C-alpha cells in the first residue's frame, strides 16, 4: 500500500508541474479503452 501511495503522490506532483489535470489523464485512458 505504501508503495502505491508513493507512486500516486509522485504522479500527482509530476502532473501538477506539467500543468496536466487528473481529469485529462482520465479522458485519455477512457479514449484508449474505447478502441
XYZ file of C-alpha atoms in Angstrom:
35
model
C 0.000 0.000 0.000
C 2.771 2.423 0.867
C 4.475 1.958 -2.492
C 1.207 2.561 -4.338
C 0.605 5.713 -2.293
C 4.115 6.941 -3.121
C 3.541 6.249 -6.811
C 0.242 8.140 -6.869
C 1.727 11.038 -4.900
C 4.683 11.433 -7.254
C 2.410 11.108 -10.295
C 0.212 13.919 -8.972
C 3.277 16.084 -8.303
C 4.554 15.479 -11.839
C 1.152 16.217 -13.367
C 0.980 19.444 -11.363
C 4.436 20.518 -12.553
C 3.422 19.835 -16.157
C 0.046 21.574 -15.624
C -1.850 18.415 -16.567
C -5.078 17.727 -14.702
C -6.051 14.297 -13.481
C -9.277 14.608 -15.487
C -7.213 14.984 -18.682
C -5.418 11.738 -17.870
C -8.743 10.003 -17.206
C -10.066 11.222 -20.585
C -7.040 9.756 -22.372
C -7.483 6.424 -20.586
C -11.204 6.351 -21.405
C -10.448 7.103 -25.061
C -7.898 4.270 -25.195
C -10.301 1.857 -23.528
C -12.998 2.518 -26.149
C -10.705 1.465 -29.023
